[in-house]
Amino acid sequence: MARSFDVAIIGAGPGGYVAAIRCGQLGLNTVCIDDWKNEKGKPSLGGTCLNVGCIPSKALLESSENYQRARHKFFEHGVNVHGVDIDVGVMQARKNKIVESFTGGIDLLFKKNKVISMHGKGRFVSANETYRIEISDDGKSENVEARHVIVATGSLPRQLPGAPLDRKLVVDSVGALAFTEVPRRLGVIGAGVIGLELGSVWRRLGSEVTLLEALPDFLPVADEQVAKEAQKIFTKQGLDIRTGATVTLAKAGKKRVTVEYEDNKGAQQALECDKLIVAIGRFPNTAALGAETVGLRLDSRGYIEVDARCRSNLPNVFAIGDVVRGPMLAHKASEEGVMAAEIIAGQAGQVNLEAIPWVIYTSPEIAWVGETEQQLKNAGVAYHAGQFPFLANGRARSLGETSGFVKILADAKTDRIVGVHIIGPYASEMIAEAVVALEFSASSEDIARIVHAHPSLSEVFHEAALGVTKRALHI
Ligand code: FAD
Ligand code: AMP
């Protein structure tokens, strides 16, 4: 007899494991099925985000930034350090410890919330009154039944046919998080969020980094002015960013890789490097799910089709996170998980896809929420912009992090804030105030009249709001 549950969740990334906790809190009898194994071959909950994504990348970004500060910034404070070097082994061990403590923490959260955790690959086998799911691992399998299913199987790195991974010299983001030494010359295919963050880590540690990006413009997903500022700053830091460069082939020899690409003038070019990271995006992980067995509808790109409430075409089957439309971000996955759990429990869950913050953890950080200037122009929306530089802020000066600005875009008729774009220190933290502003339909006047602590980076946000009506005080 198959064990029976109210809810079966397939995938324990930030979408699935958060959905499972919320289901447990709501008193639903829940199983969470996950097939992730770490490099030691042990089950490890948390999906891409905890194992090979957000958490390990942020650990390495912090370590490498500290190295960079010690070498190039401490002296400004009169702190003279000599003989600074980097022990990549220690840095990686620290990262692994952080990952282990978080992935282990999910086990505890599951126990606390009475979620049953099962290890193995989950696959739909039949759909009647309930859904039957087979869980298989190492040749063994067992079935469970559930009235509701939440699919949270995430995404996988996209491969470039001409640049097959050998997992030594040519790696994806997983391999790039585990380098045991600093490559002298590092190539990165794709200057998206992941390529930029990983390129930054190894550049700070001493690699000569070249990013090859097929699109003609740098970071087209961000506000144009932010993207331009970022390109200027990153180039000054030493990242060689080549846009309009389409990679067709990468050949790994014994010790180095030769990358062939077409440049922005259509000429054939070659790049030699010691390691190559392929970071050209991710695709939804639906291949082994048995979607066709039960008639779960996918779109032409393999994403599970869902409505605004994450409901699929099958009754009581939800899909959340990277496996459905919308940005591939951990917090978006988690909020969709909470929404699905609450709808299953008869509550009114919702996620506002218009107010999802984006963050790129480069230095300076980049973060935004809502519309960009180019989106507003294309949509013919009249707007006012207020902008303020970090250079004129006391806290930024004392941190020694003065690059960048905050820009607030407000509807010209109503003054409602429709977009906020930040490039600067701790943009990842500062964006929270902007998200609250958007969610509460704040006007720039509302923000302008709120007291912000002094000296703090949040004053830059305040001054940008004042700037919408041309009354910034410190510029
Ligand atoms: P995933 O985290 O991919 O989890 C899916 C889980 O399901 C996995 O454990 C997988 O093994 C399992 N699974 C798949 N199929 C099956 C099956 N059939 N049966 C059982 N289990 C299955 N996002 C941010 O918001 N901030 C960041 O800073 C950030 N940094 C990133 C850095 C890197 C290098 C990468 C690669 C990604 C980063 N992301 C970041 C993106 C983020 O990791 C994803 O958006 C997030 O993990 C998606 O969550 P998910 O639950 O949808 O899927
Ligand atoms: P992201 O989707 O943010 O992870 O970014 C991936 C980036 O890789 C995008 O900006 C793509 O334009 C870029 N890209 C995709 N294919 C290629 C290719 N063959 N050569 C260079 N860049 C590519």
XYZ file of C-alpha atoms and ligand atoms in Angstrom:
551
model
C 0.000 0.000 0.000
C 1.356 3.397 -0.970
C 1.612 5.928 1.864
C -0.986 8.610 1.512
C -0.540 12.388 2.040
C -2.534 15.590 1.733
C 0.354 17.146 -0.189
C 3.368 15.763 -2.035
C 6.047 18.267 -2.961
C 8.605 17.305 -5.596
C 11.842 19.227 -5.038
C 13.322 20.692 -1.845
C 14.893 23.889 -3.176
C 13.788 27.254 -1.763
C 10.456 26.750 -3.554
C 9.734 23.214 -2.389
C 11.168 23.233 1.127
C 9.449 26.507 2.042
C 6.160 25.197 0.610
C 6.617 22.068 2.754
C 7.218 24.073 5.947
C 4.145 26.232 5.279
C 2.028 23.114 4.542
C 3.249 21.650 7.850
C 2.366 24.862 9.711
C -1.128 24.700 8.220
C -1.633 21.151 9.505
C -1.385 19.409 6.139
C 0.083 15.914 6.091
C 3.055 16.587 3.802
C 5.864 14.698 2.084
C 8.763 16.476 0.387
C 10.662 14.406 -2.177
C 14.134 15.460 -3.292
C 16.930 13.756 -5.210
C 19.902 16.111 -4.563
C 23.145 14.422 -3.501
C 26.204 16.423 -2.501
C 29.755 15.660 -3.659
C 30.070 13.103 -0.855
C 27.042 11.264 -2.301
C 24.837 12.238 0.667
C 21.274 13.622 0.314
C 21.375 17.372 0.815
C 18.209 19.458 1.005
C 17.944 23.042 -0.258
C 18.242 22.555 -4.020
C 20.356 24.770 -6.226
C 20.121 27.785 -3.916
C 21.691 26.217 -0.844
C 23.966 23.646 -2.474
C 25.395 25.373 -5.555
C 23.681 28.744 -5.919
C 22.847 31.743 -3.765
C 24.521 30.647 -0.533
C 27.911 29.314 -1.707
C 28.284 32.125 -4.261
C 27.647 34.778 -1.598
C 30.146 33.080 0.732
C 32.856 33.253 -1.954
C 31.912 36.819 -2.894
C 32.393 37.887 0.731
C 35.737 36.072 1.087
C 37.096 37.472 -2.147
C 35.876 40.984 -1.290
C 37.683 40.783 2.052
C 40.886 39.798 0.252
C 40.406 42.689 -2.144
C 39.805 45.110 0.757
C 42.846 43.903 2.647
C 45.034 44.384 -0.421
C 43.628 47.597 -1.846
C 41.447 49.407 0.673
C 42.685 48.953 4.241
C 45.611 51.329 3.705
C 43.120 54.211 3.202
C 42.174 53.722 6.857
C 45.794 53.666 7.941
C 45.584 49.910 8.386
C 48.728 48.550 6.833
C 48.755 44.841 6.142
C 51.692 43.092 4.573
C 52.075 39.791 2.799
C 48.335 39.314 2.248
C 47.577 36.072 0.450
C 44.606 33.879 -0.166
C 44.247 30.267 0.994
C 41.675 28.952 -1.460
C 41.346 25.720 0.535
C 40.320 27.589 3.687
C 37.970 29.810 1.688
C 36.287 26.755 0.135
C 36.098 24.932 3.478
C 34.346 27.967 5.012
C 31.883 28.010 2.126
C 31.243 24.256 2.475
C 30.632 24.626 6.212
C 28.042 27.352 5.619
C 26.314 25.165 3.004
C 26.332 22.108 5.286
C 24.887 23.986 8.226
C 22.037 25.409 6.122
C 21.172 22.190 4.281
C 21.234 20.302 7.602
C 19.030 23.021 9.066
C 16.254 22.129 6.619
C 16.161 18.582 8.036
C 15.503 20.124 11.439
C 12.845 22.503 10.092
C 11.095 19.537 8.435
C 11.084 17.619 11.737
C 9.792 20.646 13.621
C 6.926 21.051 11.137
C 6.185 17.309 10.817
C 7.132 17.216 7.133
C 8.120 13.742 5.915
C 11.323 13.940 3.883
C 11.929 11.246 1.250
C 15.055 10.958 -0.850
C 14.848 10.008 -4.535
C 13.600 11.062 -7.924
C 9.871 11.737 -7.947
C 7.815 10.894 -11.031
C 4.073 11.027 -11.694
C 2.780 7.523 -12.477
C -0.989 8.015 -12.416
C -3.744 10.525 -11.762
C -7.144 9.487 -10.435
C -8.817 10.794 -7.259
C -5.283 11.213 -6.011
C -1.890 11.447 -7.685
C 0.478 8.504 -7.464
C 4.163 9.368 -7.423
C 7.016 6.910 -7.708
C 10.177 7.752 -5.769
C 13.277 5.994 -7.018
C 16.866 5.986 -5.822
C 19.750 3.603 -6.500
C 17.528 1.032 -8.214
C 14.966 0.952 -5.386
C 11.555 2.527 -5.662
C 8.399 3.139 -3.663
C 5.129 4.937 -4.294
C 3.220 7.589 -2.413
C -0.225 9.025 -3.022
C -1.328 12.590 -2.515
C -4.432 14.686 -3.090
C -2.349 17.750 -3.939
C 1.036 18.020 -5.612
C 3.438 20.956 -5.747
C 6.107 20.599 -8.432
C 9.271 22.501 -7.490
C 11.920 20.724 -9.546
C 13.882 23.902 -10.322
C 16.303 24.414 -13.171
C 19.636 23.219 -14.560
C 22.529 25.079 -16.210
C 22.067 25.461 -19.964
C 24.794 23.796 -22.007
C 26.434 25.191 -25.110
C 26.728 22.380 -27.702
C 30.063 23.708 -29.029
C 31.529 23.992 -25.520
C 30.958 20.659 -23.773
C 31.868 20.572 -20.078
C 34.852 18.402 -19.150
C 34.341 19.515 -15.510
C 38.065 20.216 -15.207
C 38.885 23.067 -17.547
C 35.405 23.771 -18.900
C 32.862 24.009 -16.110
C 29.415 25.352 -15.348
C 28.497 27.426 -12.278
C 28.753 24.329 -10.072
C 32.387 23.772 -11.062
C 33.197 27.481 -10.825
C 32.170 27.481 -7.156
C 34.611 24.679 -6.418
C 37.915 25.750 -8.046
C 40.771 24.699 -5.797
C 43.162 27.327 -7.112
C 42.912 30.717 -8.741
C 43.064 30.337 -12.543
C 45.527 32.721 -14.163
C 43.266 33.418 -17.157
C 39.555 32.804 -16.746
C 37.018 32.922 -19.584
C 33.307 33.275 -18.844
C 30.663 32.703 -21.508
C 27.627 34.825 -20.624
C 27.719 38.164 -18.777
C 24.418 37.589 -16.988
C 23.940 37.632 -13.221
C 25.755 34.332 -12.587
C 28.642 35.045 -14.994
C 29.217 38.460 -13.426
C 29.152 37.227 -9.829
C 31.459 34.267 -10.457
C 33.733 36.322 -12.707
C 33.997 38.902 -9.889
C 34.970 36.282 -7.288
C 37.933 35.018 -9.286
C 38.945 38.467 -10.611
C 39.239 39.717 -7.028
C 41.461 36.766 -6.213
C 43.779 37.569 -9.115
C 42.449 35.963 -12.315
C 42.492 37.857 -15.596
C 38.798 37.551 -16.424
C 37.243 37.900 -19.885
C 33.467 37.766 -20.244
C 32.048 36.939 -23.665
C 28.444 38.055 -24.053
C 26.397 37.393 -27.194
C 23.989 40.307 -26.762
C 25.071 43.696 -28.133
C 24.269 45.517 -24.871
C 25.592 44.869 -21.402
C 22.982 43.728 -18.822
C 19.890 44.583 -20.881
C 17.665 43.230 -18.104
C 18.669 46.171 -15.855
C 17.901 49.873 -16.246
C 20.071 51.224 -19.063
C 21.738 53.908 -16.954
C 22.563 51.384 -14.220
C 23.927 48.942 -16.818
C 26.154 51.671 -18.323
C 27.475 52.693 -14.892
C 28.082 49.042 -13.996
C 29.974 48.347 -17.214
C 32.182 51.380 -16.580
C 32.951 50.364 -12.985
C 33.496 46.649 -13.709
C 35.789 47.472 -16.629
C 37.827 49.766 -14.360
C 38.044 46.912 -11.852
C 39.672 44.788 -14.555
C 36.832 42.692 -15.949
C 37.261 42.474 -19.721
C 33.640 42.530 -20.915
C 33.176 41.833 -24.622
C 29.579 42.293 -25.767
C 28.298 41.136 -29.155
C 30.642 38.144 -28.797
C 28.910 34.888 -29.686
C 30.824 31.810 -28.691
C 30.579 28.977 -31.177
C 33.271 26.589 -30.003
C 35.512 25.857 -27.024
C 38.269 23.267 -27.261
C 39.840 21.996 -24.065
C 43.427 20.846 -24.388
C 45.486 19.290 -21.584
C 46.136 22.555 -19.762
C 44.171 25.298 -21.460
C 41.034 26.072 -23.384
C 40.699 27.825 -26.736
C 37.433 29.638 -27.207
C 36.287 30.660 -30.666
C 33.754 33.444 -31.013
C 32.308 35.887 -33.488
C 32.844 39.485 -32.379
C 30.434 42.421 -32.730
C 31.742 43.112 -36.267
C 31.182 39.532 -37.395
C 34.921 38.707 -37.347
C 36.120 35.355 -36.031
C 38.181 35.677 -32.817
C 39.913 33.342 -30.401
C 40.535 33.541 -26.664
C 42.920 31.361 -24.691
C 42.225 30.711 -21.031
C 43.159 28.290 -18.261
C 39.564 27.711 -17.138
C 36.278 28.441 -18.837
C 32.918 28.942 -17.126
C 29.806 28.375 -19.227
C 27.124 30.613 -17.688
C 24.607 31.068 -20.487
C 21.424 30.711 -18.464
C 19.325 27.900 -17.003
C 16.441 25.769 -18.228
C 13.465 24.280 -16.348
C 13.995 20.789 -14.969
C 10.988 18.791 -16.159
C 12.546 16.005 -18.168
C 12.108 13.052 -15.785
C 8.904 14.167 -14.096
C 6.421 11.936 -15.948
C 4.519 15.068 -17.006
C 3.266 13.392 -20.169
C 1.975 10.338 -18.221
C -0.573 12.476 -16.382
C -1.031 15.203 -19.025
C 0.738 17.998 -17.127
C 1.077 20.768 -19.699
C 4.477 22.319 -20.496
C 5.104 25.274 -22.798
C 7.378 25.163 -25.847
C 10.454 25.957 -23.672
C 9.721 23.200 -21.156
C 8.302 25.402 -18.356
C 5.205 24.053 -16.604
C 2.277 26.246 -17.620
C 0.646 27.920 -14.627
C -1.759 30.765 -13.907
C -1.121 33.695 -11.558
C -1.786 31.398 -8.573
C 0.705 28.746 -9.790
C -2.106 26.323 -10.677
C -1.236 23.961 -13.559
C -3.747 22.551 -16.042
C -4.286 19.534 -13.692
C -6.648 19.871 -10.730
C -4.769 20.237 -7.410
C -1.351 20.291 -9.101
C 0.692 23.466 -8.551
C 4.129 24.356 -9.913
C 6.448 26.997 -8.428
C 9.917 28.520 -8.702
C 12.378 28.135 -11.559
C 10.212 25.504 -13.254
C 7.570 28.134 -14.113
C 7.487 31.609 -15.759
C 9.023 34.638 -14.072
C 12.517 35.422 -12.838
C 14.668 32.531 -11.655
C 15.152 33.852 -8.122
C 15.061 32.006 -4.814
C 12.781 34.477 -3.011
C 10.271 34.345 -5.870
C 10.282 30.506 -5.598
C 9.743 30.626 -1.815
C 6.864 33.104 -1.963
C 5.157 31.004 -4.624
C 5.610 28.003 -2.313
C 3.884 29.827 0.544
C 1.078 30.873 -1.828
C 0.506 27.313 -3.106
C 0.438 25.904 0.449
C -2.063 28.540 1.586
C -4.362 27.954 -1.390
C -4.282 24.193 -0.704
C -5.265 24.943 2.903
C -8.232 27.003 1.672
C -6.636 30.401 2.255
C -6.140 33.217 -0.259
C -2.435 33.115 -1.142
C -0.955 35.559 -3.607
C 2.398 36.732 -5.007
C 2.862 40.075 -6.745
C 5.187 39.314 -9.654
C 5.376 43.071 -10.357
C 7.291 43.672 -7.122
C 10.031 41.023 -7.140
C 13.416 42.519 -6.230
C 16.428 41.607 -8.364
C 19.925 41.698 -6.920
C 23.360 41.237 -8.447
C 25.987 40.792 -5.728
C 28.875 42.433 -7.529
C 30.812 45.309 -5.994
C 29.073 47.701 -6.045
C 25.859 45.728 -5.774
C 23.011 46.254 -8.205
C 19.355 45.943 -7.206
C 16.066 46.994 -8.651
C 12.332 46.530 -8.459
C 9.567 47.542 -10.854
C 9.879 49.218 -14.233
C 13.044 50.483 -15.922
C 13.174 53.819 -17.751
C 13.250 52.036 -21.105
C 10.142 49.994 -20.195
C 8.256 53.153 -19.219
C 9.314 54.901 -22.432
C 8.280 51.910 -24.553
C 4.899 51.790 -22.806
C 4.433 55.545 -23.310
C 4.104 56.193 -19.564
C 5.016 59.735 -18.509
C 7.300 59.695 -15.455
C 9.565 61.819 -13.311
C 12.974 60.570 -12.193
C 14.824 61.474 -9.000
C 18.446 60.444 -8.632
C 21.056 60.812 -5.907
C 24.706 59.690 -5.827
C 26.303 57.731 -2.970
C 29.282 60.092 -3.253
C 27.264 62.782 -1.439
C 26.287 60.488 1.451
C 28.153 60.491 4.770
C 27.769 56.803 5.498
C 28.947 55.820 2.000
C 31.970 58.089 2.455
C 32.854 56.503 5.782
C 32.508 53.048 4.261
C 34.720 54.156 1.384
C 32.072 52.885 -1.045
C 30.978 55.920 -3.011
C 30.251 54.580 -6.511
C 26.749 54.517 -7.879
C 23.375 56.077 -7.224
C 19.730 55.489 -6.392
C 17.144 56.365 -9.021
C 13.432 56.538 -8.317
C 10.890 56.597 -11.129
C 7.432 57.960 -10.333
C 4.333 58.238 -12.479
C 4.066 61.839 -13.718
C 0.329 62.064 -13.058
C -0.062 60.256 -9.739
C 3.505 60.433 -8.315
C 3.206 56.712 -7.530
C 6.638 55.022 -7.471
C 6.834 52.558 -10.382
C 10.512 51.620 -10.350
C 13.615 51.889 -8.167
C 17.141 51.232 -9.437
C 20.187 51.086 -7.216
C 23.852 50.595 -7.948
C 25.930 51.025 -4.843
C 26.940 49.607 -1.450
C 24.446 47.217 0.163
C 21.935 47.738 -2.637
C 20.688 44.230 -1.717
C 19.582 45.546 1.678
C 18.428 48.970 0.511
C 16.058 47.540 -2.104
C 13.738 46.272 0.654
C 12.464 49.789 1.322
C 11.726 50.184 -2.388
C 9.773 46.900 -2.464
C 7.676 48.067 0.491
C 7.083 51.372 -1.310
C 5.882 49.576 -4.439
C 3.691 47.110 -2.522
C 2.043 49.924 -0.555
C 1.641 52.076 -3.712
C 3.748 54.799 -2.105
C 4.267 58.114 -3.870
C 7.682 59.779 -3.999
C 6.145 62.378 -1.670
C 5.415 59.622 0.906
C 9.094 58.591 0.942
C 10.219 62.214 0.937
C 8.246 62.813 4.148
C 9.547 59.730 5.998
C 12.411 60.325 8.460
C 15.521 58.344 7.500
C 18.320 57.778 10.009
C 21.513 59.799 9.711
C 24.114 58.878 8.682
C 22.796 55.916 6.721
C 22.761 54.675 3.149
C 18.970 54.896 3.263
C 19.340 58.681 3.105
C 20.357 58.214 -0.539
C 16.946 56.646 -1.153
C 15.312 59.550 0.697
C 17.221 62.150 -1.318
C 16.332 60.377 -4.600
C 12.649 60.616 -3.586
C 13.109 64.344 -2.893
C 14.817 64.565 -6.279
C 11.652 63.443 -8.090
C 10.254 66.930 -7.382
C 13.688 68.577 -7.709
C 14.186 69.307 -4.016
C 17.075 67.029 -3.031
C 18.871 68.768 -0.179
C 22.507 67.725 -0.320
C 23.301 68.203 -3.992
P 15.966 24.448 -7.111
O 16.657 25.237 -6.090
O 16.680 24.186 -8.403
O 15.575 23.069 -6.409
C 14.973 22.024 -7.099
C 15.223 20.744 -6.333
O 14.419 19.716 -6.896
C 16.660 20.237 -6.428
O 17.092 19.799 -5.173
C 16.573 19.082 -7.427
O 17.580 18.103 -7.220
C 15.197 18.537 -7.072
N 14.556 17.755 -8.142
C 14.477 18.038 -9.460
N 13.754 17.096 -10.106
C 13.375 16.202 -9.160
C 12.600 15.013 -9.192
N 12.058 14.567 -10.320
N 12.431 14.345 -8.030
C 12.964 14.791 -6.855
N 13.690 15.911 -6.771
C 13.881 16.605 -7.913
N 18.741 33.413 -6.668
C 18.562 34.443 -5.813
O 17.423 34.812 -5.530
N 19.640 35.086 -5.238
C 20.908 34.725 -5.517
O 21.847 35.321 -4.982
C 21.123 33.650 -6.416
N 22.380 33.249 -6.721
C 22.558 32.180 -7.541
C 23.860 31.788 -7.833
C 24.094 30.707 -8.668
C 25.513 30.285 -8.969
C 22.978 29.981 -9.204
C 23.202 28.774 -10.078
C 21.686 30.369 -8.925
C 21.451 31.482 -8.102
N 20.165 31.929 -7.805
C 19.986 33.002 -6.985
C 18.971 31.272 -8.372
C 18.336 30.345 -7.346
O 19.290 29.394 -6.932
C 17.110 29.658 -7.944
O 16.221 30.638 -8.445
C 16.404 28.817 -6.901
O 17.252 27.817 -6.379
C 15.157 28.167 -7.503
O 14.520 27.419 -6.520
P 13.601 26.167 -6.876
O 13.080 25.666 -5.564
O 12.629 26.524 -7.921
O 14.560 25.070 -7.527
P 21.590 34.741 -17.413
O 20.371 34.296 -18.207
O 21.379 35.993 -16.598
O 22.213 33.631 -16.637
O 22.657 35.156 -18.515
C 23.182 34.291 -19.486
C 23.826 35.154 -20.573
O 24.541 34.316 -21.489
C 22.815 35.949 -21.388
O 23.111 37.315 -21.297
C 23.011 35.413 -22.818
O 22.853 36.417 -23.787
C 24.449 34.885 -22.801
N 24.733 33.877 -23.833
C 23.929 32.859 -24.249
N 24.523 32.116 -25.230
C 25.750 32.671 -25.463
C 26.857 32.381 -26.351
N 26.839 31.347 -27.209
N 27.966 33.186 -26.315
C 28.012 34.229 -25.442
N 27.007 34.559 -24.593
C 25.882 33.797 -24.578
